[in-house]
Short mmCIF file of C-alpha atoms in Angstrom, two decimals:
data_model
loop_
_atom_site.label_atom_id
_atom_site.label_comp_id
_atom_site.label_asym_id
_atom_site.label_seq_id
_atom_site.Cartn_x
_atom_site.Cartn_y
_atom_site.Cartn_z
CA MET A 1 -124.60 70.67 -11.75
CA PRO A 2 -125.86 67.40 -12.77
CA ASP A 3 -129.37 66.64 -12.54
CA TRP A 4 -129.28 63.50 -10.27
CA THR A 5 -133.01 62.59 -10.76
CA SER A 6 -132.71 62.28 -14.45
CA LEU A 7 -129.36 60.58 -14.07
CA ARG A 8 -130.73 58.13 -11.65
CA LEU A 9 -133.99 57.47 -13.77
CA SER A 10 -132.10 56.83 -16.99
CA TRP A 11 -129.45 54.69 -15.52
CA GLU A 12 -131.39 52.73 -12.79
CA PRO A 13 -132.79 49.95 -15.21
CA ARG A 14 -129.37 49.47 -16.54
CA ILE A 15 -127.63 49.23 -13.30
CA LEU A 16 -130.52 46.88 -12.42
CA SER A 17 -129.39 44.57 -15.17
CA LEU A 18 -125.98 44.69 -14.41
CA LEU A 19 -126.65 43.54 -10.91
CA ARG A 20 -128.95 40.67 -12.35
CA ILE A 21 -126.01 39.62 -14.76
CA MET A 22 -123.31 39.57 -12.31
CA THR A 23 -125.32 37.88 -9.58
CA GLY A 24 -126.29 35.17 -12.24
CA LEU A 25 -122.71 34.78 -13.40
CA LEU A 26 -121.46 34.44 -9.73
CA PHE A 27 -124.31 32.13 -8.76
CA LEU A 28 -123.60 30.12 -11.93
CA GLN A 29 -119.97 29.30 -10.54
CA HIS A 30 -121.51 27.57 -7.70
CA GLY A 31 -123.47 25.15 -9.78
CA LEU A 32 -120.63 24.56 -12.03
CA ASN A 33 -118.47 23.77 -9.13
CA LYS A 34 -121.00 21.23 -8.05
CA PHE A 35 -121.19 19.46 -11.43
CA PHE A 36 -117.80 20.07 -12.92
CA ASN A 37 -115.50 21.06 -10.04
CA PHE A 38 -114.96 24.40 -12.06
CA PRO A 39 -113.61 26.50 -10.88
CA PRO A 40 -111.82 24.06 -8.86
CA ALA A 41 -112.34 23.71 -4.99
CA ALA A 42 -110.12 22.15 -2.39
CA THR A 43 -112.54 20.06 -0.98
CA GLN A 44 -114.79 18.88 -3.69
CA ARG A 45 -117.66 16.84 -2.79
CA PRO A 46 -118.86 14.28 -5.53
CA TYR A 47 -122.02 15.11 -7.56
CA GLU A 48 -125.12 12.97 -6.68
CA LEU A 49 -128.30 13.74 -8.37
CA PHE A 50 -130.66 12.59 -5.84
CA THR A 51 -129.40 14.67 -2.92
CA LEU A 52 -130.45 18.34 -1.83
CA ALA A 53 -126.84 19.52 -2.04
CA PRO A 54 -125.18 18.99 -4.44
CA GLY A 55 -127.98 17.39 -6.46
CA LEU A 56 -130.94 19.69 -6.54
CA ALA A 57 -128.79 22.98 -5.40
CA GLY A 58 -126.57 22.22 -8.39
CA ILE A 59 -129.41 22.00 -10.74
CA LEU A 60 -131.00 25.10 -9.52
CA GLU A 61 -127.72 26.96 -9.57
CA VAL A 62 -126.88 26.33 -13.11
CA GLY A 63 -130.35 26.46 -14.55
CA GLY A 64 -131.28 29.67 -12.39
CA GLY A 65 -127.71 31.24 -12.97
CA ILE A 66 -128.10 30.87 -16.72
CA LEU A 67 -131.62 32.10 -16.78
CA LEU A 68 -130.78 34.99 -14.63
CA VAL A 69 -127.78 36.22 -16.97
CA PHE A 70 -130.20 36.42 -19.91
CA GLY A 71 -133.02 37.82 -18.00
CA LEU A 72 -135.48 34.96 -18.83
CA PHE A 73 -138.27 34.37 -16.31
CA THR A 74 -136.33 36.66 -13.75
CA ARG A 75 -139.03 36.96 -11.42
CA PRO A 76 -139.87 33.37 -10.81
CA VAL A 77 -136.42 32.23 -10.94
CA ALA A 78 -135.40 34.90 -8.60
CA PHE A 79 -138.09 33.78 -5.98
CA ILE A 80 -137.05 30.19 -6.41
CA LEU A 81 -133.49 31.03 -5.70
CA CYS A 82 -134.21 33.34 -2.88
CA GLY A 83 -136.01 30.30 -1.29
CA GLU A 84 -133.07 27.97 -1.98
CA MET A 85 -130.56 30.51 -0.27
CA ALA A 86 -132.87 30.77 2.66
CA PHE A 87 -133.27 27.11 3.00
CA ALA A 88 -129.39 26.79 2.44
CA TYR A 89 -128.63 29.19 5.27
CA PHE A 90 -131.06 27.76 7.82
CA MET A 91 -130.05 24.00 7.05
CA ALA A 92 -126.26 24.51 6.50
CA HIS A 93 -125.22 27.72 8.17
CA GLN A 94 -127.19 28.71 11.01
CA PRO A 95 -126.77 25.45 13.00
CA ARG A 96 -123.02 26.37 13.13
CA GLY A 97 -123.86 29.65 14.90
CA LEU A 98 -125.97 32.69 15.43
CA TYR A 99 -124.12 35.26 13.28
CA PRO A 100 -123.65 35.06 9.55
CA TYR A 101 -120.06 36.14 9.71
CA SER A 102 -119.10 33.41 12.09
CA ASN A 103 -121.19 30.64 10.67
CA GLY A 104 -120.04 31.09 7.13
CA GLY A 105 -123.52 32.10 5.71
CA THR A 106 -122.64 35.81 4.84
CA LEU A 107 -122.87 34.83 0.82
CA ALA A 108 -125.95 32.70 1.25
CA VAL A 109 -127.93 35.73 3.09
CA LEU A 110 -126.52 38.14 0.55
CA TYR A 111 -127.66 36.01 -2.37
CA CYS A 112 -131.17 35.52 -0.64
CA PHE A 113 -131.78 39.34 -0.52
CA VAL A 114 -130.42 40.15 -3.99
CA PHE A 115 -132.82 37.54 -5.36
CA LEU A 116 -135.55 38.89 -3.44
CA TYR A 117 -134.92 42.27 -4.61
CA LEU A 118 -134.74 40.85 -8.37
CA PHE A 119 -138.09 39.02 -7.72
CA VAL A 120 -139.59 42.43 -6.92
CA ALA A 121 -137.80 44.75 -9.31
CA GLY A 122 -137.61 42.54 -12.42
CA GLY A 123 -134.78 42.11 -14.89
CA GLY A 124 -133.78 45.37 -15.83
CA GLU A 125 -133.77 47.24 -19.32
CA TRP A 126 -131.19 44.57 -20.78
CA SER A 127 -133.25 41.30 -20.33
CA LEU A 128 -135.24 38.74 -22.63
CA ASP A 129 -138.11 39.40 -20.44
CA ARG A 130 -138.32 42.93 -21.76
CA VAL A 131 -137.76 41.88 -25.17
CA LEU A 132 -140.57 39.32 -24.98
CA ARG A 133 -142.82 41.75 -23.34
CA ARG A 134 -142.35 44.39 -26.08
CA SER A 135 -142.70 41.84 -28.88
CA GLY A 136 -145.97 40.45 -27.26
CA ALA A 137 -147.38 44.00 -26.64
CA SER A 138 -146.57 44.86 -30.40
CA THR A 139 -148.34 41.82 -31.54
CA SER A 140 -151.27 42.18 -29.62
CA GLY A 141 -151.68 45.58 -30.58
CA ALA A 142 -151.58 44.71 -34.38
CA THR A 143 -154.13 42.00 -33.85
CA ALA A 144 -156.40 44.42 -31.95
CA ARG A 145 -155.95 46.97 -34.84
CA ARG A 146 -156.80 44.31 -37.43
CA ALA A 147 -159.76 43.31 -35.27
CA ALA A 148 -161.16 46.87 -35.23
#
């Protein structure tokens, strides 16, 4: 019989990283669509920089998606993107109806809560945040040993 606790403890940080990477890739395509119409959409709105959507939203989606894929600044990026998705839901979807299924806001709500989770949980085992934290800890440890 497998030991579920040890399996969970060993794979939980890796699965968190997979969730972060896939969410970042899926979110990145929303931004790339706003900038380059890739992947192509049937009703493409032309990109205008000084607008909320697609202007600021496109920048946040491309930049945030790339940073999430690599796991760099995961917590602050996830916090900003969580706010963007909450704002998008209440500004664009909620006025069309009460329920996310009927107003087309299901994906915005899902992204919002996944980003909220990533804000709390961090980037996981396979992230640049973790690599930088490890190298920073080893550097400060070496400095402390030299000072002693």
